[in-house]
Amino acid sequence: MSAKSLPVEKNQMVELTFEDLTHDGAGVAKINGFPVFVPRALPGETGDVKIINVKKKFAIGRLMEIKQESEDRIEPPCPIFKQCGGCQLQHLTYEGQLRHKEKHVREVLARIGGLTSVDVHPVLGMDKPWRYRNKAQVPVGEEEGGLIAGFFAERSHRIVDMKGCDIQHIENDNVVQVVKNLAMKYGVRGYDDKTHKGTLRHVVTRHGKVTGELMVVLVTKGKELPNKKNLVREIQESLPNVKSIIQNINPSRTNVIFGEKTEVLWGEEVIHDYIGDIKFAISARSFYQVNPDQTKVLYDKALEYAQLTGKETVIDAYCGIGTISLFLAQKAKHVYGVEIVPEAIADAKKNARLNGFENVDFAVGEAEKVFPWWYAQGVRPEVIVVDPPRKGCDESLLETIVNMNPDRVVYVSCNPATLARDLKYLDEHGYETKEVQPVDMFPHTTHVECVAVIERKL
Ligand code: SAH
């Protein structure tokens, strides 16, 4: 289509009726088949839209006024919902969010995976979908001489200062305010990512839901942290549940939060938490699911899908600190876990000892490299569990999985698109996806977690 034939132009006002939501929560309307994406518009609504960006295949608009409101629309409880990029769906009822996520999973599995007849269950949601996060990673900056701490505005690096965040555990909110105020008191400068100047880049806080333990991580640009001793002492005094105060140094110009160097300023290197009856040690840089209540739901489902009897050898790929591995080890003969972050594997080994498991082995490395090695050693698991990051599994890993010939694969996924791609591979190589259970780990955001069970065809 030439630029001239596009149906809208920048700054034009149009009245649109929305028919769908994108995977990132924007309303979709069409003008003669040409899609316009409008954040915070809902299907069924009609509204006045200002076109703010026109591309070859779509345009982006801003919702100026709603003329016909969806029954699913609610007033977002968070006062900075419109500015902050953290949540995308607070204007949609929770039931509406769950319906949207289920539909999204179904559509993606069909479109990318060609899986049109697989059983996709309704999303398992939360009874109380607020204050669920056990971890906050909050950027720190400066505004008019003072420190600000809050999430980035949507698609930008502008910090929206916040007093609190309704999806965070209240203790994490408290930590952020305490650290911000103390940093200001002791003259610690906020970081400016444009000029790469300043000291404090992020406050990262972790809370053990069951133990109540708190970890505070100060991510700084360099080693230097003004008034370090006083700062650490006052953090301790202000936060009685703090068990670990850590400094992480990140000197790079990067969006990645953590740098390579981590130093314990006070207390322990880890905090502890429980999922079910299993106790976990968690260090600053290890992955640990952020929604502890729903993690139990997710892992129980993974365990159910694994159908263990006690005789099986199981591999848990992308095992983090061994959370799923130890869940599986309760019911398997032997579990092998593999994970790329060395600190996470150190935690995993600690966690196996902490809970008295002797039927587990952990390896550091890329799953796609360690699997062929295990295969060469004669490891032949009956069940393989994978829980990869958003980009999904490397194709060579899927190839080795097929060669290992397990009875079933349990796939835990935080990205339906790569899940669909990988399920397609398995379905084309002698396996069949039986069921997919979406779990809402991230209410009010567009993210959705899924667990799928895939069985070898007879
Ligand atoms: N199963 C764990 C962690 C899942 S998150 C849990 O539920 O807690 C995904 C994990 O994969 C992260 O810990 C990440 O460090 C790890 N990872 C990323 N790429 C990897 C790779 N190529 N091989 C092995 N692990 C990888």
Short mmCIF file of C-alpha atoms and ligand atoms in Angstrom, two decimals:
data_model
loop_
_atom_site.label_atom_id
_atom_site.label_comp_id
_atom_site.label_asym_id
_atom_site.label_seq_id
_atom_site.Cartn_x
_atom_site.Cartn_y
_atom_site.Cartn_z
CA MET A 1 0.00 0.00 0.00
CA SER A 2 1.45 3.40 -0.86
CA ALA A 3 1.46 6.09 1.82
CA LYS A 4 -1.25 7.95 -0.04
CA SER A 5 -3.70 5.09 0.08
CA LEU A 6 -3.46 4.59 3.87
CA PRO A 7 -6.88 5.22 5.39
CA VAL A 8 -5.70 7.52 8.23
CA GLU A 9 -3.03 10.11 8.82
CA LYS A 10 -1.21 11.38 11.88
CA ASN A 11 -3.21 13.69 14.18
CA GLN A 12 -6.49 12.81 12.49
CA MET A 13 -9.50 12.31 14.81
CA VAL A 14 -11.62 9.24 14.09
CA GLU A 15 -14.51 7.47 15.74
CA LEU A 16 -13.74 3.77 16.08
CA THR A 17 -15.48 0.65 17.32
CA PHE A 18 -13.20 -1.92 18.92
CA GLU A 19 -13.50 -5.60 18.18
CA ASP A 20 -10.54 -7.24 19.88
CA LEU A 21 -7.53 -6.89 22.20
CA THR A 22 -3.92 -7.43 21.14
CA HIS A 23 -1.55 -9.65 23.13
CA ASP A 24 -0.23 -6.50 24.79
CA GLY A 25 -3.67 -5.29 25.82
CA ALA A 26 -4.43 -2.59 23.24
CA GLY A 27 -7.90 -2.35 21.68
CA VAL A 28 -8.08 -3.23 17.98
CA ALA A 29 -10.38 -1.39 15.56
CA LYS A 30 -10.32 -1.60 11.77
CA ILE A 31 -10.78 1.07 9.13
CA ASN A 32 -11.49 -0.75 5.85
CA GLY A 33 -9.49 -3.68 7.17
CA PHE A 34 -6.56 -1.46 8.28
CA PRO A 35 -5.91 -2.10 12.00
CA VAL A 36 -5.62 0.70 14.54
CA PHE A 37 -4.24 -0.21 17.97
CA VAL A 38 -5.41 1.90 20.89
CA PRO A 39 -4.13 1.30 24.43
CA ARG A 40 -6.83 1.07 27.12
CA ALA A 41 -9.72 0.65 24.65
CA LEU A 42 -11.83 -2.49 25.13
CA PRO A 43 -13.67 -4.76 22.69
CA GLY A 44 -17.28 -3.64 22.23
CA GLU A 45 -16.44 0.00 22.90
CA THR A 46 -16.82 2.97 20.58
CA GLY A 47 -14.72 6.05 21.11
CA ASP A 48 -13.01 9.10 19.67
CA VAL A 49 -9.40 8.38 18.82
CA LYS A 50 -6.52 10.61 17.85
CA ILE A 51 -4.14 8.89 15.45
CA ILE A 52 -0.62 9.38 16.81
CA ASN A 53 1.45 7.12 14.58
CA VAL A 54 0.86 5.63 11.14
CA LYS A 55 2.90 2.70 9.82
CA LYS A 56 2.55 0.73 6.61
CA LYS A 57 0.42 -2.02 8.06
CA PHE A 58 -1.20 -0.44 11.13
CA ALA A 59 -1.71 2.77 13.06
CA ILE A 60 -1.58 3.63 16.76
CA GLY A 61 -4.15 5.88 18.34
CA ARG A 62 -4.89 7.55 21.66
CA LEU A 63 -8.29 7.13 23.23
CA MET A 64 -9.66 10.64 23.75
CA GLU A 65 -13.25 9.92 24.72
CA ILE A 66 -15.31 6.78 25.19
CA LYS A 67 -18.79 7.03 23.60
CA GLN A 68 -20.01 3.51 24.24
CA GLU A 69 -18.49 1.77 27.25
CA SER A 70 -17.88 -1.97 27.63
CA GLU A 71 -19.66 -3.76 30.48
CA ASP A 72 -16.24 -5.10 31.41
CA ARG A 73 -14.74 -1.64 31.97
CA ILE A 74 -13.91 -0.63 35.55
CA GLU A 75 -12.18 2.33 37.15
CA PRO A 76 -8.50 1.33 37.55
CA PRO A 77 -7.68 1.37 41.27
CA CYS A 78 -4.11 2.59 40.76
CA PRO A 79 -3.80 6.39 40.50
CA ILE A 80 -0.85 6.17 38.08
CA PHE A 81 -2.23 3.36 35.89
CA LYS A 82 -2.37 5.60 32.82
CA GLN A 83 1.22 6.82 33.10
CA CYS A 84 2.98 3.71 34.37
CA GLY A 85 3.89 0.91 31.95
CA GLY A 86 3.81 -1.81 34.62
CA CYS A 87 0.16 -2.95 34.26
CA GLN A 88 -1.88 -2.90 31.05
CA LEU A 89 -5.29 -4.27 32.06
CA GLN A 90 -6.46 -2.57 35.25
CA HIS A 91 -9.37 -1.00 33.34
CA LEU A 92 -10.74 -4.48 32.58
CA THR A 93 -12.61 -6.57 35.20
CA TYR A 94 -10.57 -9.50 36.49
CA GLU A 95 -13.04 -11.97 34.90
CA GLY A 96 -12.59 -10.07 31.63
CA GLN A 97 -8.81 -10.36 31.93
CA LEU A 98 -9.03 -14.13 32.44
CA ARG A 99 -11.35 -14.52 29.45
CA HIS A 100 -8.99 -12.44 27.31
CA LYS A 101 -5.97 -14.52 28.34
CA GLU A 102 -7.74 -17.80 27.59
CA LYS A 103 -8.80 -16.56 24.15
CA HIS A 104 -5.28 -15.31 23.46
CA VAL A 105 -3.72 -18.69 24.34
CA ARG A 106 -6.22 -20.53 22.12
CA GLU A 107 -5.64 -18.19 19.19
CA VAL A 108 -1.86 -18.31 19.40
CA LEU A 109 -1.79 -22.10 19.68
CA ALA A 110 -3.97 -22.33 16.57
CA ARG A 111 -2.21 -19.62 14.54
CA ILE A 112 1.44 -20.39 15.34
CA GLY A 113 1.24 -24.04 16.41
CA GLY A 114 -1.57 -25.23 14.13
CA LEU A 115 -3.10 -26.73 17.29
CA THR A 116 -6.80 -26.26 16.73
CA SER A 117 -8.23 -29.18 18.65
CA VAL A 118 -6.06 -29.19 21.78
CA ASP A 119 -7.88 -28.95 25.09
CA VAL A 120 -7.21 -25.46 26.51
CA HIS A 121 -8.71 -25.07 29.97
CA PRO A 122 -10.06 -21.81 31.44
CA VAL A 123 -7.29 -19.77 33.09
CA LEU A 124 -6.72 -20.53 36.78
CA GLY A 125 -6.99 -17.09 38.37
CA MET A 126 -6.51 -15.69 41.86
CA ASP A 127 -9.23 -15.12 44.45
CA LYS A 128 -7.56 -11.88 45.47
CA PRO A 129 -5.52 -10.66 42.49
CA TRP A 130 -3.71 -7.79 44.26
CA ARG A 131 -0.44 -7.36 46.18
CA TYR A 132 0.76 -10.68 44.81
CA ARG A 133 4.34 -9.88 43.76
CA ASN A 134 7.19 -10.96 46.01
CA LYS A 135 9.82 -9.00 44.07
CA ALA A 136 10.10 -5.37 42.98
CA GLN A 137 12.84 -4.06 40.70
CA VAL A 138 12.41 -0.33 40.77
CA PRO A 139 14.49 2.14 38.73
CA VAL A 140 15.77 5.18 40.63
CA GLY A 141 16.34 8.60 39.11
CA GLU A 142 16.22 12.28 39.95
CA GLU A 143 13.71 15.02 39.41
CA GLU A 144 14.18 18.63 40.50
CA GLY A 145 16.96 17.66 42.85
CA GLY A 146 15.05 14.88 44.63
CA LEU A 147 15.14 11.13 44.12
CA ILE A 148 12.32 9.39 42.33
CA ALA A 149 11.62 5.65 42.23
CA GLY A 150 8.99 4.02 40.08
CA PHE A 151 8.41 2.03 36.93
CA PHE A 152 9.02 3.27 33.42
CA ALA A 153 6.20 4.83 31.43
CA GLU A 154 5.01 2.59 28.60
CA ARG A 155 7.61 2.22 25.83
CA SER A 156 9.90 4.78 27.45
CA HIS A 157 12.65 5.26 29.99
CA ARG A 158 10.91 8.03 31.87
CA ILE A 159 10.45 7.02 35.52
CA VAL A 160 6.95 7.54 36.91
CA ASP A 161 7.52 8.19 40.62
CA MET A 162 5.25 6.10 42.82
CA LYS A 163 4.11 6.02 46.41
CA GLY A 164 3.15 2.39 46.11
CA CYS A 165 2.19 -0.36 43.70
CA ASP A 166 -1.05 -2.30 44.18
CA ILE A 167 0.34 -5.53 42.73
CA GLN A 168 3.38 -5.53 45.04
CA HIS A 169 3.45 -7.07 48.47
CA ILE A 170 3.11 -4.16 50.90
CA GLU A 171 6.55 -4.92 52.40
CA ASN A 172 8.19 -4.33 49.02
CA ASP A 173 6.44 -0.97 48.69
CA ASN A 174 7.73 -0.07 52.11
CA VAL A 175 11.32 -1.06 51.24
CA VAL A 176 11.31 1.17 48.16
CA GLN A 177 10.11 4.21 50.11
CA VAL A 178 12.54 3.56 52.99
CA VAL A 179 15.52 3.19 50.66
CA LYS A 180 14.54 6.21 48.59
CA ASN A 181 14.27 8.42 51.68
CA LEU A 182 17.50 7.14 53.24
CA ALA A 183 19.39 7.49 49.98
CA MET A 184 18.22 11.09 49.81
CA LYS A 185 19.19 11.69 53.43
CA TYR A 186 22.72 10.38 52.79
CA GLY A 187 23.26 12.20 49.54
CA VAL A 188 23.19 9.20 47.21
CA ARG A 189 22.49 10.43 43.68
CA GLY A 190 19.92 8.76 41.43
CA TYR A 191 21.13 7.35 38.12
CA ASP A 192 20.45 9.04 34.79
CA ASP A 193 20.53 6.56 31.93
CA LYS A 194 20.87 9.29 29.31
CA THR A 195 24.08 10.75 30.70
CA HIS A 196 25.22 7.56 32.50
CA LYS A 197 25.83 9.68 35.62
CA GLY A 198 24.73 9.16 39.22
CA THR A 199 24.98 6.23 41.64
CA LEU A 200 21.81 4.32 42.52
CA ARG A 201 20.29 2.59 39.48
CA HIS A 202 17.71 0.24 40.98
CA VAL A 203 16.30 -0.86 44.29
CA VAL A 204 15.50 -4.55 44.09
CA THR A 205 13.55 -6.09 46.93
CA ARG A 206 12.48 -9.65 47.58
CA HIS A 207 10.02 -10.86 50.17
CA GLY A 208 9.52 -14.42 51.37
CA LYS A 209 5.74 -14.75 51.54
CA VAL A 210 5.78 -17.54 54.12
CA THR A 211 8.91 -16.60 56.11
CA GLY A 212 8.44 -12.81 55.96
CA GLU A 213 12.17 -12.43 55.24
CA LEU A 214 13.29 -9.44 53.19
CA MET A 215 16.22 -8.91 50.86
CA VAL A 216 17.26 -5.43 49.74
CA VAL A 217 19.58 -5.05 46.77
CA LEU A 218 21.08 -1.67 45.88
CA VAL A 219 22.18 -1.72 42.27
CA THR A 220 24.83 0.94 41.78
CA LYS A 221 26.85 2.17 38.83
CA GLY A 222 30.19 1.82 40.59
CA LYS A 223 31.58 0.33 43.78
CA GLU A 224 31.31 3.63 45.58
CA LEU A 225 28.19 4.20 47.67
CA PRO A 226 28.30 7.38 49.80
CA ASN A 227 27.75 6.88 53.53
CA LYS A 228 27.48 3.15 52.99
CA LYS A 229 27.79 2.22 56.68
CA ASN A 230 25.11 4.62 57.90
CA LEU A 231 22.84 3.76 55.03
CA VAL A 232 23.08 0.03 55.74
CA ARG A 233 22.61 0.54 59.49
CA GLU A 234 19.50 2.65 58.99
CA ILE A 235 18.02 0.23 56.44
CA GLN A 236 18.40 -2.48 59.09
CA GLU A 237 16.81 -0.31 61.78
CA SER A 238 13.90 0.75 59.57
CA LEU A 239 13.15 -2.74 58.24
CA PRO A 240 13.11 -5.26 61.11
CA ASN A 241 12.45 -8.20 58.75
CA VAL A 242 15.43 -7.53 56.54
CA LYS A 243 17.77 -10.53 56.46
CA SER A 244 20.03 -9.59 53.61
CA ILE A 245 21.37 -6.28 52.29
CA ILE A 246 23.26 -6.59 49.04
CA GLN A 247 25.09 -4.26 46.68
CA ASN A 248 25.22 -5.19 43.02
CA ILE A 249 27.48 -3.22 40.74
CA ASN A 250 26.40 -2.58 37.18
CA PRO A 251 28.81 -0.22 35.38
CA SER A 252 27.38 -0.80 31.87
CA ARG A 253 25.14 1.33 29.74
CA THR A 254 22.42 -1.27 29.54
CA ASN A 255 18.78 -2.05 30.28
CA VAL A 256 19.84 -5.21 32.09
CA ILE A 257 19.30 -4.58 35.79
CA PHE A 258 22.09 -6.58 37.42
CA GLY A 259 25.82 -6.38 36.83
CA GLU A 260 28.27 -9.21 37.41
CA LYS A 261 29.56 -8.15 40.86
CA THR A 262 27.49 -8.81 43.95
CA GLU A 263 28.59 -8.04 47.50
CA VAL A 264 26.84 -8.75 50.78
CA LEU A 265 26.76 -5.46 52.75
CA TRP A 266 25.02 -6.99 55.74
CA GLY A 267 23.37 -10.27 56.77
CA GLU A 268 22.99 -13.34 54.59
CA GLU A 269 23.54 -13.93 50.93
CA VAL A 270 20.05 -15.42 50.58
CA ILE A 271 16.54 -15.19 51.97
CA HIS A 272 14.25 -18.19 52.40
CA ASP A 273 10.74 -19.00 51.40
CA TYR A 274 8.46 -22.02 51.12
CA ILE A 275 6.35 -23.30 48.26
CA GLY A 276 4.13 -25.97 49.74
CA ASP A 277 6.31 -27.88 52.22
CA ILE A 278 9.59 -27.24 50.44
CA LYS A 279 11.95 -24.56 51.70
CA PHE A 280 14.00 -22.53 49.25
CA ALA A 281 17.09 -20.36 49.62
CA ILE A 282 16.98 -17.54 47.08
CA SER A 283 19.92 -15.31 46.19
CA ALA A 284 19.80 -11.88 44.58
CA ARG A 285 20.33 -12.89 40.98
CA SER A 286 18.51 -16.21 40.91
CA PHE A 287 15.18 -16.56 39.18
CA TYR A 288 12.29 -17.23 41.54
CA GLN A 289 8.64 -17.03 40.48
CA VAL A 290 7.16 -13.67 41.50
CA ASN A 291 3.67 -14.82 42.45
CA PRO A 292 4.10 -17.36 45.26
CA ASP A 293 0.39 -18.34 45.59
CA GLN A 294 0.00 -19.05 41.89
CA THR A 295 3.40 -20.76 41.73
CA LYS A 296 1.97 -23.50 43.93
CA VAL A 297 -0.99 -23.81 41.52
CA LEU A 298 1.38 -23.95 38.53
CA TYR A 299 3.78 -26.49 40.03
CA ASP A 300 0.94 -28.71 41.30
CA LYS A 301 -0.41 -28.78 37.76
CA ALA A 302 3.04 -29.58 36.33
CA LEU A 303 3.40 -32.39 38.85
CA GLU A 304 -0.06 -33.72 38.02
CA TYR A 305 0.77 -33.67 34.29
CA ALA A 306 4.07 -35.47 34.97
CA GLN A 307 2.07 -38.49 36.31
CA LEU A 308 4.92 -39.81 38.41
CA THR A 309 4.76 -43.13 40.23
CA GLY A 310 8.15 -43.08 41.96
CA LYS A 311 9.99 -45.15 39.35
CA GLU A 312 10.79 -42.44 36.84
CA THR A 313 13.93 -40.64 35.84
CA VAL A 314 13.02 -37.01 35.17
CA ILE A 315 14.90 -34.05 33.69
CA ASP A 316 13.95 -30.50 34.69
CA ALA A 317 15.39 -28.12 32.10
CA TYR A 318 15.76 -24.40 32.93
CA CYS A 319 15.47 -25.36 36.59
CA GLY A 320 16.46 -22.06 38.26
CA ILE A 321 16.98 -22.72 41.98
CA GLY A 322 15.50 -26.20 41.61
CA THR A 323 11.93 -25.34 42.54
CA ILE A 324 10.18 -27.65 40.06
CA SER A 325 12.99 -30.23 40.38
CA LEU A 326 12.35 -30.65 44.09
CA PHE A 327 8.59 -30.76 43.59
CA LEU A 328 9.20 -33.60 41.12
CA ALA A 329 11.80 -35.30 43.34
CA GLN A 330 9.05 -35.95 45.92
CA LYS A 331 7.53 -38.45 43.49
CA ALA A 332 10.31 -39.54 41.12
CA LYS A 333 13.21 -41.97 41.36
CA HIS A 334 15.76 -39.44 40.19
CA VAL A 335 15.68 -35.86 38.92
CA TYR A 336 18.33 -34.08 36.85
CA GLY A 337 18.15 -30.27 36.72
CA VAL A 338 20.01 -27.93 34.37
CA GLU A 339 20.27 -24.16 34.49
CA ILE A 340 22.57 -21.52 32.98
CA VAL A 341 23.07 -19.21 36.00
CA PRO A 342 25.76 -20.63 38.35
CA GLU A 343 24.35 -18.87 41.46
CA ALA A 344 20.97 -20.47 40.80
CA ILE A 345 22.54 -23.94 40.66
CA ALA A 346 24.42 -23.20 43.90
CA ASP A 347 21.01 -22.32 45.41
CA ALA A 348 19.47 -25.47 43.89
CA LYS A 349 22.12 -27.70 45.51
CA LYS A 350 21.64 -25.89 48.82
CA ASN A 351 17.89 -26.36 48.51
CA ALA A 352 18.19 -30.08 47.85
CA ARG A 353 20.29 -30.43 51.05
CA LEU A 354 18.03 -28.12 53.04
CA ASN A 355 15.08 -30.41 52.33
CA GLY A 356 16.96 -33.71 52.54
CA PHE A 357 16.62 -34.74 48.89
CA GLU A 358 19.28 -37.19 47.72
CA ASN A 359 17.72 -38.16 44.40
CA VAL A 360 18.65 -35.00 42.51
CA ASP A 361 21.62 -33.84 40.43
CA PHE A 362 22.14 -30.33 39.14
CA ALA A 363 24.31 -29.13 36.28
CA VAL A 364 25.31 -25.60 35.24
CA GLY A 365 25.10 -24.92 31.51
CA GLU A 366 22.89 -24.34 28.54
CA ALA A 367 20.16 -26.96 28.43
CA GLU A 368 20.77 -27.46 24.71
CA LYS A 369 24.44 -28.37 25.41
CA VAL A 370 23.93 -30.40 28.59
CA PHE A 371 21.12 -32.57 27.19
CA PRO A 372 23.28 -34.18 24.44
CA TRP A 373 25.94 -34.86 27.08
CA TRP A 374 23.42 -36.57 29.36
CA TYR A 375 22.09 -38.47 26.35
CA ALA A 376 25.60 -39.69 25.54
CA GLN A 377 25.94 -40.83 29.16
CA GLY A 378 22.86 -43.00 28.71
CA VAL A 379 20.35 -40.85 30.61
CA ARG A 380 16.90 -41.88 29.33
CA PRO A 381 14.19 -40.00 31.23
CA GLU A 382 10.57 -41.10 31.17
CA VAL A 383 9.49 -37.50 31.78
CA ILE A 384 11.10 -34.21 30.73
CA VAL A 385 9.97 -30.88 32.15
CA VAL A 386 11.01 -27.64 30.45
CA ASP A 387 10.40 -24.12 31.75
CA PRO A 388 12.34 -21.85 29.38
CA PRO A 389 12.52 -18.04 29.34
CA ARG A 390 10.35 -16.06 26.89
CA LYS A 391 12.30 -17.08 23.82
CA GLY A 392 11.36 -20.72 24.33
CA CYS A 393 13.50 -23.82 23.71
CA ASP A 394 16.39 -23.97 21.30
CA GLU A 395 15.45 -26.27 18.41
CA SER A 396 18.48 -28.46 19.10
CA LEU A 397 17.13 -29.05 22.61
CA LEU A 398 13.80 -30.20 21.17
CA GLU A 399 15.72 -32.51 18.85
CA THR A 400 17.57 -34.13 21.77
CA ILE A 401 14.32 -34.41 23.72
CA VAL A 402 12.78 -36.35 20.83
CA ASN A 403 15.89 -38.57 20.64
CA MET A 404 15.65 -39.30 24.36
CA ASN A 405 12.18 -40.66 23.62
CA PRO A 406 10.42 -39.82 26.92
CA ASP A 407 6.82 -40.92 27.54
CA ARG A 408 5.83 -37.35 28.13
CA VAL A 409 7.03 -33.77 28.19
CA VAL A 410 5.60 -31.17 30.55
CA TYR A 411 6.14 -27.69 29.14
CA VAL A 412 5.85 -24.68 31.46
CA SER A 413 5.84 -21.47 29.45
CA CYS A 414 5.63 -17.74 30.08
CA ASN A 415 5.14 -16.97 26.37
CA PRO A 416 2.29 -18.60 24.44
CA ALA A 417 3.91 -17.74 21.07
CA THR A 418 7.12 -19.70 21.64
CA LEU A 419 5.14 -22.43 23.41
CA ALA A 420 3.02 -22.81 20.26
CA ARG A 421 6.13 -22.92 18.04
CA ASP A 422 7.78 -25.59 20.21
CA LEU A 423 4.61 -27.68 20.55
CA LYS A 424 4.37 -27.67 16.76
CA TYR A 425 7.89 -29.11 16.56
CA LEU A 426 7.06 -31.85 19.07
CA ASP A 427 3.76 -32.59 17.33
CA GLU A 428 5.64 -33.02 14.05
CA HIS A 429 8.15 -35.36 15.66
CA GLY A 430 6.08 -38.15 17.16
CA TYR A 431 4.41 -36.37 20.06
CA GLU A 432 0.95 -35.02 20.69
CA THR A 433 -0.11 -32.08 22.85
CA LYS A 434 -2.88 -33.30 25.12
CA GLU A 435 -3.86 -30.39 27.32
CA VAL A 436 -2.87 -26.81 28.05
CA GLN A 437 -3.64 -25.18 31.37
CA PRO A 438 -3.11 -21.40 31.52
CA VAL A 439 -2.39 -19.99 34.98
CA ASP A 440 -2.66 -16.31 35.83
CA MET A 441 0.66 -15.54 37.48
CA PHE A 442 0.54 -11.84 36.59
CA PRO A 443 -2.93 -10.30 37.16
CA HIS A 444 -3.51 -6.85 35.59
CA THR A 445 -0.66 -7.35 33.14
CA THR A 446 -1.03 -9.04 29.76
CA HIS A 447 1.30 -11.89 30.68
CA VAL A 448 0.01 -15.43 30.98
CA GLU A 449 1.76 -18.62 32.04
CA CYS A 450 0.80 -22.03 30.62
CA VAL A 451 1.56 -25.61 31.45
CA ALA A 452 1.11 -28.19 28.71
CA VAL A 453 1.37 -31.96 28.66
CA ILE A 454 2.68 -33.64 25.54
CA GLU A 455 2.69 -37.41 25.12
CA ARG A 456 4.51 -39.74 22.80
CA LYS A 457 2.20 -41.09 20.12
CA LEU A 458 1.88 -44.87 20.27
N1 SAH B 1 11.91 -23.53 36.57
C1 SAH B 1 12.37 -22.41 37.35
C2 SAH B 1 12.98 -21.28 36.51
C3 SAH B 1 12.26 -20.89 35.26
S1 SAH B 1 12.78 -19.36 34.54
C4 SAH B 1 11.30 -21.87 38.24
O1 SAH B 1 10.11 -22.15 38.05
O2 SAH B 1 11.62 -21.17 39.20
C5 SAH B 1 13.87 -19.84 33.27
C6 SAH B 1 15.26 -20.15 33.74
O3 SAH B 1 16.01 -20.55 32.59
C7 SAH B 1 16.03 -19.01 34.35
O4 SAH B 1 16.49 -19.41 35.62
C8 SAH B 1 17.20 -18.78 33.38
O5 SAH B 1 18.39 -18.40 34.04
C9 SAH B 1 17.35 -20.12 32.74
N2 SAH B 1 17.96 -20.20 31.38
C10 SAH B 1 17.89 -19.30 30.39
N3 SAH B 1 18.47 -19.78 29.26
C11 SAH B 1 18.90 -21.04 29.56
C12 SAH B 1 19.56 -22.08 28.80
N4 SAH B 1 19.88 -21.90 27.52
N5 SAH B 1 19.82 -23.23 29.43
C13 SAH B 1 19.49 -23.43 30.73
N6 SAH B 1 18.88 -22.49 31.48
C14 SAH B 1 18.58 -21.31 30.91
#
